Every structure is written in C-alpha cells, then in structure tokens.
Amino acid sequence: MKTLADIGEFGLIERIRKRIQERGLAGFQSNKDLVGIGDDCAVIPSGDDELELITTDMLLEDSHFRLDWISPEDLGYKSLAVNLSDIAAMGGTPTSVFLSIGLPLDTSLEWVDRFFDGFLGLAQEYGVVLMGGDTTKSLHGVVINVVVRGTVTRDALTLRSAAKPEQLVAVSGRLGESGAGLKWLMEHRPERNVDSPLTNGRLNDNIRHCIHAHYRPELYMKEAQWLARQTGIGAMLDLSDGVLSDARHIAEESNVSIHIEMEKIPVSEPLREVCLEQDWDSEALALAAGEDYGLLFTVDADRAEELVKKFEEEFSSPIHLIGRVSERTSEGLIHLLKNGTPYILSDGQTHGFDHFKTI
Ligand code: ADP
Ligand code: MG
C-alpha cells in the first residue's frame, strides 16, 4: 500500500492541486492576478493596482518544536515570523494576523503569557494586528496555526513562476545555521529546561548563534520589499525547506532547470566553526537543511552585478550569486556542480526538508 512516505509533502500538495484542477475549479492557474496553490502566498485582486496576499503555516509540538527546548517567547515569535517571511517573499507588506491554538489543559498561564509576549512583540514590530483566530483544548500537544494577510502592488509581486532562462540565481541570508542549531539540539538532547539552550553556559558562541537562528529566524522584510521593486528580478521565495528543495520549487513553477555551483555557496563563520567542531558537512547543511528564511531569487544576468552592489550599500549585507537558470533540461530540475562537473552531496541528499520523508 502506498503511503505519504512514498510521495512526500510536495507529492501530497501536488496531488491536492490535481484534485482541484480535475474538478475544473477556476483560479488555480498561476497568473499575476490570482494565484492559488504553489507559491508562498495566495494572491487575490483587491483593487486596481492592489493585490491581497494570504499565507498560513502550522506548527505542531514534536514535529516542529519541542516544548522542552524552545522558550514560549521564541515559539510565539517563530510562529508569526515564518508567516511574515512568506509575505515578504512575495514583495508584500503584512497587515493582519489570525491565530488558532490548541493547548493541553495543564498549560500554565505563565507559558501562555510568555508565548503572547513573543508573538505580539513581533506583530507590533511589523505593525501587524491580531484580528482573530480560534482556541481549543488539545489532547495531543500544542498546535499552532497562523494566517497572515498582506498587500502588494501588482508591479512588485514576485512569483515562484517568474524565473527565466539565462537569469542568475541569488541568495541573501545565512544558509544552514538554523539547520545546524536544530541538529545540535537533536544530537545533544539538552535536559528539560525551556531556557537552557540559549542560556546554558556549556554552549559556545557559535552553537548558541545557530540555535538562536533556529528559534528566532531573522526576517528579510525590507530586503525583500526592496528587491521586489528592482528591475530584472524574476522569481523569489523565502527559504523554508533548504536551497535544494526551494530552488526545485522555483524550477517546477517556472518550468526551467536550475544549476547551482557549489563553490559559490556561502558558508558563514559560525556554521563553518560548528561543523568543524562537530564533524558535520557544512555544504549539506547550507543546501539541504530547512528554516533559513533568507531569500532565494533570480535576476537578469546583466543587472546582477549592479544589484549586488546596491543591495550591499542599502543593507550592509551580501547577496550571493550561486547559480543560473536554463531551459528545462532532460536530466532534471536541479543540477549541482563543483568546478563545472556534476556533484552529489557527501550524504547523497538531493532534497531539502520534507515533512513526510524525514521524520
Ligand atoms: P511555504 O514553505 O512557503 O510555507 P509550503 O511548502 O508550505 O510553502 O506550501 C506550498 C504551497 O502549497 C502553498 O501554496 C500552500 O498554500 C499550498 N498547500 C500546502 N498544504 C496545502 C493543503 N493541505 N491544501 C491546499 N494547499 C496547500
Ligand atoms: Mg515560503
């Protein structure tokens, strides 16, 4: 019997998408006016030049987080941050949020208050208003579902389907650090104390930095909004599943192939140090670990150099050009290259994070 383990998270989403199309339901062909399944947000026209963005993400105890490793403030922050990141990825501005939570009866009020400190603190920072949600008792751990609405003008909308052959592939943000933080937690299984991972004196600064990247992902909102308004930008998304998987999403939606050059993949100092110390493969973490929440986008080759310069002046942080787009090749959607020759990661990974394949 075939199960979800055979088709994976993205196979399941594709299956749902097909079911909708089979029924002839309108509006699921991506175009600049109406986007259904397949991008970071759904897009709905809301005025002459205005589009509404809607995104939702679910976080489940023991699938996405462990209550004994994450503080309630960080969980509140992260639940909203991952959704705001999807609005950013479309070039948009978030406006309001809905929060549904399922909580076990014995959840302390202190935990609830601290969760909302993290959640509402971030909402306030971005001028996002909590406008509703749902609250239920849960018999099996904490369940969090967040819906964020936002807006974007038609000319600034950046779709996953907008990559074109000959464009370059670019990334902004810090790859693999969040993945390294999670891997450290999984392997070292710190004792139960919600505050221990970040304050425990045994941790060195690099590991602490990676765990922080995992719990409090930095948002690239201003950067994404700025990029979306530059000429020559093609597709854009936020890195939630890792470069390998997320580049594949762009390749699928844009009907192209993407060639990634290993020597151009940025490995940050903390990631390099942690990997040396733990004997981990930094390339694999940078490419295949999820929850980076940086931006992956494509840009016209003749605009790329100037864009990199302007971005650095504007934000004092780099854009890395890590590959290029081509017409769809018969060999596949993603091609990894090292010094021009085909390359396979040391652990043979060809995909990033997939909920039904890596549990
Ligand atoms: P992201 O990582 O950016 O949050 P996802 O990989 O979660 O995006 O989702 C990819 C696309 O699939 C989105 O358009 C999302 O709305 C859609 N999707 C995911 N799960 C479902 C579902 N159960 N039913 C319908 N659409 C879904
Ligand atoms: Mg996304």
Short mmCIF file of C-alpha atoms and ligand atoms in Angstrom, two decimals:
data_model
loop_
_atom_site.label_atom_id
_atom_site.label_comp_id
_atom_site.label_asym_id
_atom_site.label_seq_id
_atom_site.Cartn_x
_atom_site.Cartn_y
_atom_site.Cartn_z
CA MET A 1 0.00 0.00 0.00
CA LYS A 2 1.35 3.37 -0.98
CA THR A 3 1.55 5.91 1.80
CA LEU A 4 2.54 9.52 2.28
CA ALA A 5 6.08 8.31 2.91
CA ASP A 6 6.24 7.34 -0.79
CA ILE A 7 5.17 10.67 -2.24
CA GLY A 8 6.36 13.13 0.40
CA GLU A 9 4.99 16.51 1.42
CA PHE A 10 5.32 18.01 -2.04
CA GLY A 11 3.84 14.96 -3.73
CA LEU A 12 0.82 15.35 -1.46
CA ILE A 13 0.45 19.06 -2.26
CA GLU A 14 0.68 18.22 -5.98
CA ARG A 15 -1.99 15.57 -5.53
CA ILE A 16 -4.33 18.07 -3.82
CA ARG A 17 -3.65 20.55 -6.61
CA LYS A 18 -4.54 17.96 -9.27
CA ARG A 19 -7.77 17.08 -7.47
CA ILE A 20 -8.80 20.73 -7.61
CA GLN A 21 -7.95 21.00 -11.29
CA GLU A 22 -9.79 17.75 -12.10
CA ARG A 23 -12.92 19.32 -10.70
CA GLY A 24 -12.47 22.26 -13.01
CA LEU A 25 -12.34 24.75 -10.16
CA ALA A 26 -11.20 28.08 -11.52
CA GLY A 27 -8.39 30.27 -10.38
CA PHE A 28 -5.64 27.79 -9.78
CA GLN A 29 -3.59 28.60 -12.82
CA SER A 30 -0.94 30.97 -11.54
CA ASN A 31 -1.03 34.34 -13.19
CA LYS A 32 -0.31 37.82 -11.95
CA ASP A 33 -3.91 38.34 -10.84
CA LEU A 34 -4.85 35.20 -9.00
CA VAL A 35 -2.54 32.61 -7.51
CA GLY A 36 -3.75 29.56 -5.63
CA ILE A 37 -1.60 26.63 -4.52
CA GLY A 38 2.06 26.73 -5.46
CA ASP A 39 3.55 29.94 -4.13
CA ASP A 40 4.49 31.41 -0.75
CA CYS A 41 1.10 33.12 -0.52
CA ALA A 42 -2.20 33.02 -2.34
CA VAL A 43 -2.82 36.21 -4.33
CA ILE A 44 -6.25 37.79 -4.74
CA PRO A 45 -7.00 41.05 -6.59
CA SER A 46 -8.28 43.71 -4.19
CA GLY A 47 -8.18 46.96 -6.14
CA ASP A 48 -6.98 48.46 -9.40
CA ASP A 49 -3.35 48.05 -8.60
CA GLU A 50 -3.60 46.30 -5.23
CA LEU A 51 -3.37 42.60 -4.54
CA GLU A 52 -4.18 40.81 -1.32
CA LEU A 53 -1.78 38.15 -0.01
CA ILE A 54 -2.79 35.31 2.30
CA THR A 55 -0.50 32.71 3.82
CA THR A 56 -0.84 30.07 6.50
CA ASP A 57 1.57 27.79 8.35
CA MET A 58 1.06 25.21 11.06
CA LEU A 59 3.46 24.35 13.87
CA LEU A 60 2.98 21.10 15.79
CA GLU A 61 4.59 20.06 19.04
CA ASP A 62 7.21 17.33 18.45
CA SER A 63 7.05 17.82 14.66
CA HIS A 64 8.20 21.44 14.52
CA PHE A 65 9.30 22.13 18.04
CA ARG A 66 9.88 20.54 21.42
CA LEU A 67 8.43 22.37 24.35
CA ASP A 68 11.42 21.48 26.49
CA TRP A 69 13.86 23.07 24.03
CA ILE A 70 12.12 26.25 22.97
CA SER A 71 11.05 29.08 25.23
CA PRO A 72 7.40 30.20 24.92
CA GLU A 73 8.55 33.66 23.76
CA ASP A 74 10.63 32.14 20.96
CA LEU A 75 7.77 29.85 19.91
CA GLY A 76 5.40 32.83 19.76
CA TYR A 77 7.93 34.80 17.75
CA LYS A 78 8.66 31.95 15.36
CA SER A 79 5.01 31.06 14.72
CA LEU A 80 4.45 34.54 13.36
CA ALA A 81 7.89 35.03 11.80
CA VAL A 82 7.58 32.06 9.41
CA ASN A 83 4.33 33.51 8.07
CA LEU A 84 5.60 37.08 7.79
CA SER A 85 8.51 35.65 5.84
CA ASP A 86 6.09 34.28 3.21
CA ILE A 87 4.51 37.72 2.78
CA ALA A 88 7.99 39.20 2.38
CA ALA A 89 8.82 36.60 -0.26
CA MET A 90 6.01 37.97 -2.45
CA GLY A 91 7.37 41.52 -2.11
CA GLY A 92 4.44 42.37 0.17
CA THR A 93 3.65 44.13 3.43
CA PRO A 94 1.82 42.22 6.19
CA THR A 95 -1.31 43.82 7.62
CA SER A 96 -3.19 41.45 9.91
CA VAL A 97 -2.92 38.04 11.51
CA PHE A 98 -5.23 35.28 12.77
CA LEU A 99 -4.01 32.80 15.36
CA SER A 100 -5.56 29.41 16.14
CA ILE A 101 -4.16 27.44 19.06
CA GLY A 102 -4.83 24.03 20.57
CA LEU A 103 -3.43 23.77 24.09
CA PRO A 104 -3.38 20.96 26.68
CA LEU A 105 -5.43 21.70 29.83
CA ASP A 106 -2.37 21.76 32.06
CA THR A 107 -0.67 24.56 30.10
CA SER A 108 0.41 27.17 32.64
CA LEU A 109 -0.88 30.70 32.28
CA GLU A 110 2.70 31.85 32.57
CA TRP A 111 3.52 29.85 29.42
CA VAL A 112 0.54 31.38 27.58
CA ASP A 113 1.51 34.93 28.59
CA ARG A 114 5.09 34.39 27.52
CA PHE A 115 4.00 32.90 24.18
CA PHE A 116 1.95 36.03 23.52
CA ASP A 117 4.86 38.27 24.56
CA GLY A 118 6.89 36.75 21.72
CA PHE A 119 4.02 36.69 19.23
CA LEU A 120 2.65 40.17 19.87
CA GLY A 121 6.11 41.72 20.22
CA LEU A 122 6.90 40.72 16.65
CA ALA A 123 3.42 41.68 15.42
CA GLN A 124 3.90 45.14 16.88
CA GLU A 125 7.32 45.49 15.29
CA TYR A 126 5.76 44.98 11.86
CA GLY A 127 2.51 46.86 12.52
CA VAL A 128 0.51 43.66 12.15
CA VAL A 129 -2.78 43.42 14.07
CA LEU A 130 -4.05 40.16 15.63
CA MET A 131 -7.67 40.18 14.45
CA GLY A 132 -8.99 36.77 15.41
CA GLY A 133 -8.41 33.05 15.47
CA ASP A 134 -9.65 30.01 17.33
CA THR A 135 -8.85 28.37 20.67
CA THR A 136 -9.35 24.71 21.58
CA LYS A 137 -8.25 22.14 24.10
CA SER A 138 -5.71 19.72 22.69
CA LEU A 139 -5.30 16.13 23.84
CA HIS A 140 -2.03 15.68 21.96
CA GLY A 141 0.33 18.58 22.47
CA VAL A 142 0.46 22.18 21.37
CA VAL A 143 -0.93 23.01 17.92
CA ILE A 144 -0.42 26.44 16.37
CA ASN A 145 -1.87 27.70 13.11
CA VAL A 146 -1.25 31.21 11.88
CA VAL A 147 -2.82 33.03 8.93
CA VAL A 148 -1.31 36.32 7.81
CA ARG A 149 -2.82 38.76 5.34
CA GLY A 150 -0.82 41.34 3.46
CA THR A 151 -0.83 43.59 0.44
CA VAL A 152 1.38 44.18 -2.55
CA THR A 153 1.10 46.28 -5.68
CA ARG A 154 0.84 44.43 -8.95
CA ASP A 155 4.24 45.56 -10.25
CA ALA A 156 6.06 44.45 -7.07
CA LEU A 157 4.62 40.93 -6.89
CA THR A 158 7.36 38.29 -7.06
CA LEU A 159 6.09 34.84 -8.02
CA ARG A 160 7.88 31.50 -7.91
CA SER A 161 6.85 31.07 -11.54
CA ALA A 162 8.78 34.08 -12.84
CA ALA A 163 12.28 32.63 -13.31
CA LYS A 164 13.58 32.83 -16.88
CA PRO A 165 16.40 31.01 -18.67
CA GLU A 166 19.73 32.89 -18.55
CA GLN A 167 18.88 34.60 -15.26
CA LEU A 168 21.24 34.14 -12.33
CA VAL A 169 20.19 32.54 -9.05
CA ALA A 170 20.87 34.60 -5.94
CA VAL A 171 20.56 34.15 -2.22
CA SER A 172 20.51 36.58 0.66
CA GLY A 173 20.60 35.42 4.25
CA ARG A 174 22.54 32.88 6.24
CA LEU A 175 22.32 29.32 4.99
CA GLY A 176 22.40 26.25 7.20
CA GLU A 177 22.76 27.97 10.57
CA SER A 178 19.22 27.15 11.65
CA GLY A 179 19.72 23.56 10.48
CA ALA A 180 22.96 23.31 12.47
CA GLY A 181 21.17 24.63 15.56
CA LEU A 182 18.46 22.00 15.20
CA LYS A 183 20.96 19.23 14.51
CA TRP A 184 22.87 20.17 17.64
CA LEU A 185 19.68 20.05 19.70
CA MET A 186 18.68 16.69 18.21
CA GLU A 187 22.08 15.13 18.84
CA HIS A 188 22.75 16.57 22.28
CA ARG A 189 19.19 16.48 23.60
CA PRO A 190 19.58 19.12 26.32
CA GLU A 191 17.78 18.43 29.57
CA ARG A 192 14.32 19.74 30.15
CA ASN A 193 14.55 23.44 30.86
CA VAL A 194 12.91 25.71 28.36
CA ASP A 195 15.55 28.38 28.79
CA SER A 196 18.58 26.17 28.80
CA PRO A 197 19.50 26.04 25.10
CA LEU A 198 20.15 29.75 24.91
CA THR A 199 21.49 30.45 28.35
CA ASN A 200 23.31 27.25 29.24
CA GLY A 201 26.95 28.14 29.95
CA ARG A 202 28.20 24.95 28.32
CA LEU A 203 27.33 26.23 24.86
CA ASN A 204 29.97 28.01 22.86
CA ASP A 205 29.07 31.17 20.97
CA ASN A 206 28.84 29.51 17.55
CA ILE A 207 26.38 26.86 18.66
CA ARG A 208 24.41 29.45 20.60
CA HIS A 209 24.30 31.55 17.43
CA CYS A 210 22.97 28.63 15.34
CA ILE A 211 20.33 27.70 17.93
CA HIS A 212 19.28 31.33 18.01
CA ALA A 213 18.99 31.31 14.19
CA HIS A 214 16.70 28.28 14.55
CA TYR A 215 14.45 29.81 17.21
CA ARG A 216 14.45 33.44 16.15
CA PRO A 217 14.85 33.46 12.36
CA GLU A 218 15.82 36.88 11.08
CA LEU A 219 13.23 38.38 8.77
CA TYR A 220 14.25 39.87 5.43
CA MET A 221 11.16 42.01 5.03
CA LYS A 222 12.77 45.30 3.99
CA GLU A 223 15.25 43.48 1.80
CA ALA A 224 12.50 41.52 0.04
CA GLN A 225 10.36 44.61 -0.50
CA TRP A 226 13.36 46.44 -1.89
CA LEU A 227 14.34 43.57 -4.20
CA ALA A 228 10.78 43.24 -5.49
CA ARG A 229 10.93 46.83 -6.71
CA GLN A 230 14.19 46.48 -8.64
CA THR A 231 14.18 45.87 -12.37
CA GLY A 232 15.34 42.48 -13.58
CA ILE A 233 14.10 40.42 -10.61
CA GLY A 234 12.41 37.16 -11.65
CA ALA A 235 11.16 34.61 -9.13
CA MET A 236 11.55 34.92 -5.38
CA LEU A 237 10.75 32.77 -2.34
CA ASP A 238 11.78 32.52 1.27
CA LEU A 239 14.00 29.59 2.17
CA SER A 240 11.91 27.34 4.38
CA ASP A 241 12.87 23.90 3.09
CA GLY A 242 16.53 24.50 2.15
CA VAL A 243 18.12 25.74 -1.08
CA LEU A 244 17.88 22.37 -2.85
CA SER A 245 14.15 21.96 -2.29
CA ASP A 246 13.29 25.61 -2.66
CA ALA A 247 15.24 26.00 -5.92
CA ARG A 248 13.28 22.98 -7.10
CA HIS A 249 10.03 24.80 -6.26
CA ILE A 250 11.11 27.71 -8.46
CA ALA A 251 12.22 25.34 -11.25
CA GLU A 252 8.89 23.50 -11.10
CA GLU A 253 6.72 26.59 -11.10
CA SER A 254 8.78 28.35 -13.78
CA ASN A 255 9.29 25.26 -15.96
CA VAL A 256 13.07 25.72 -16.03
CA SER A 257 16.16 23.96 -14.68
CA ILE A 258 18.46 25.46 -12.08
CA HIS A 259 22.22 24.94 -11.93
CA ILE A 260 23.85 25.52 -8.54
CA GLU A 261 27.59 26.00 -8.25
CA MET A 262 28.92 24.53 -5.02
CA GLU A 263 31.94 26.84 -4.79
CA LYS A 264 29.59 29.83 -4.64
CA ILE A 265 27.51 28.59 -1.71
CA PRO A 266 28.20 30.87 1.26
CA VAL A 267 29.21 29.12 4.48
CA SER A 268 29.11 31.55 7.42
CA GLU A 269 31.79 31.62 10.08
CA PRO A 270 29.56 30.18 12.85
CA LEU A 271 28.37 27.37 10.55
CA ARG A 272 31.93 26.56 9.49
CA GLU A 273 33.14 26.50 13.12
CA VAL A 274 30.26 24.36 14.39
CA CYS A 275 30.72 21.91 11.51
CA LEU A 276 34.47 21.64 12.17
CA GLU A 277 33.86 21.02 15.84
CA GLN A 278 31.03 18.51 15.37
CA ASP A 279 32.44 16.93 12.22
CA TRP A 280 29.38 17.82 10.17
CA ASP A 281 29.17 18.57 6.46
CA SER A 282 28.65 22.32 6.13
CA GLU A 283 27.75 22.02 2.43
CA ALA A 284 24.92 19.61 3.20
CA LEU A 285 23.59 21.87 5.95
CA ALA A 286 23.83 25.00 3.80
CA LEU A 287 21.97 23.36 0.92
CA ALA A 288 19.58 20.86 2.41
CA ALA A 289 18.67 22.00 5.94
CA GLY A 290 15.44 23.95 6.25
CA GLU A 291 14.18 27.01 8.10
CA ASP A 292 16.81 29.52 6.95
CA TYR A 293 14.15 32.09 5.96
CA GLY A 294 16.58 34.02 3.78
CA LEU A 295 15.57 34.90 0.21
CA LEU A 296 16.23 32.86 -2.91
CA PHE A 297 15.58 34.73 -6.15
CA THR A 298 16.53 35.02 -9.79
CA VAL A 299 17.81 38.12 -11.54
CA ASP A 300 18.66 39.12 -15.10
CA ALA A 301 22.36 38.42 -15.68
CA ASP A 302 23.06 41.94 -16.93
CA ARG A 303 21.52 43.51 -13.81
CA ALA A 304 23.07 41.18 -11.25
CA GLU A 305 26.37 42.90 -10.56
CA GLU A 306 24.80 46.31 -10.04
CA LEU A 307 22.08 44.79 -7.86
CA VAL A 308 24.63 43.09 -5.61
CA LYS A 309 26.44 46.42 -5.16
CA LYS A 310 23.30 48.46 -4.50
CA PHE A 311 21.95 45.85 -2.06
CA GLU A 312 25.20 45.87 -0.11
CA GLU A 313 25.12 49.68 0.10
CA GLU A 314 21.49 49.63 1.21
CA PHE A 315 21.57 46.81 3.77
CA SER A 316 25.27 46.22 4.58
CA SER A 317 24.73 42.54 3.89
CA PRO A 318 25.67 40.48 0.86
CA ILE A 319 23.81 38.83 -1.98
CA HIS A 320 25.50 35.67 -3.21
CA LEU A 321 25.12 34.64 -6.83
CA ILE A 322 25.04 30.84 -6.55
CA GLY A 323 23.98 29.61 -9.95
CA ARG A 324 21.97 30.13 -13.09
CA VAL A 325 18.68 29.27 -14.74
CA SER A 326 18.39 27.38 -18.04
CA GLU A 327 15.64 26.00 -20.22
CA ARG A 328 14.31 22.77 -18.66
CA THR A 329 16.87 20.03 -19.33
CA SER A 330 16.04 16.36 -19.77
CA GLU A 331 18.29 15.47 -16.79
CA GLY A 332 16.18 17.20 -14.22
CA LEU A 333 15.22 20.35 -12.39
CA ILE A 334 18.26 20.86 -10.19
CA HIS A 335 21.87 20.38 -11.20
CA LEU A 336 24.63 20.61 -8.60
CA LEU A 337 28.04 21.45 -10.00
CA LYS A 338 31.50 21.68 -8.49
CA ASN A 339 34.08 23.33 -10.74
CA GLY A 340 31.78 22.70 -13.67
CA THR A 341 31.24 18.99 -13.13
CA PRO A 342 28.16 17.25 -11.69
CA TYR A 343 28.31 16.91 -7.93
CA ILE A 344 26.49 14.93 -5.26
CA LEU A 345 26.47 15.94 -1.57
CA SER A 346 28.51 13.69 0.73
CA ASP A 347 25.36 12.18 2.21
CA GLY A 348 23.73 11.78 -1.19
CA GLN A 349 20.94 14.27 -0.40
CA THR A 350 19.16 15.69 -3.38
CA HIS A 351 16.27 17.28 -1.49
CA GLY A 352 15.85 19.61 1.43
CA PHE A 353 13.33 19.22 4.20
CA ASP A 354 10.18 17.22 3.55
CA HIS A 355 7.72 16.58 6.36
CA PHE A 356 6.74 13.09 5.29
CA LYS A 357 10.18 11.91 4.25
CA THR A 358 12.48 12.94 7.07
CA ILE A 359 10.53 12.18 10.22
P1 ADP B 1 5.95 27.59 2.40
O1 ADP B 1 7.09 26.66 2.75
O2 ADP B 1 6.38 28.78 1.62
O3 ADP B 1 5.09 27.94 3.60
P2 ADP B 1 4.53 25.27 1.56
O4 ADP B 1 5.61 24.36 1.06
O5 ADP B 1 4.02 25.08 2.96
O6 ADP B 1 5.01 26.79 1.39
O7 ADP B 1 3.29 25.23 0.59
C1 ADP B 1 3.44 25.30 -0.80
C2 ADP B 1 2.08 25.60 -1.43
O8 ADP B 1 1.18 24.54 -1.17
C3 ADP B 1 1.40 26.85 -0.89
O9 ADP B 1 0.76 27.48 -1.97
C4 ADP B 1 0.40 26.31 0.11
O10 ADP B 1 -0.70 27.18 0.29
C5 ADP B 1 -0.01 25.01 -0.56
N1 ADP B 1 -0.51 23.99 0.38
C6 ADP B 1 0.17 23.36 1.36
N2 ADP B 1 -0.59 22.48 2.02
C7 ADP B 1 -1.83 22.56 1.47
C8 ADP B 1 -3.07 21.91 1.69
N3 ADP B 1 -3.21 20.99 2.67
N4 ADP B 1 -4.15 22.24 0.91
C9 ADP B 1 -4.02 23.16 -0.05
N5 ADP B 1 -2.87 23.80 -0.34
C10 ADP B 1 -1.77 23.53 0.40
MG MG B 2 7.64 30.37 1.71
#
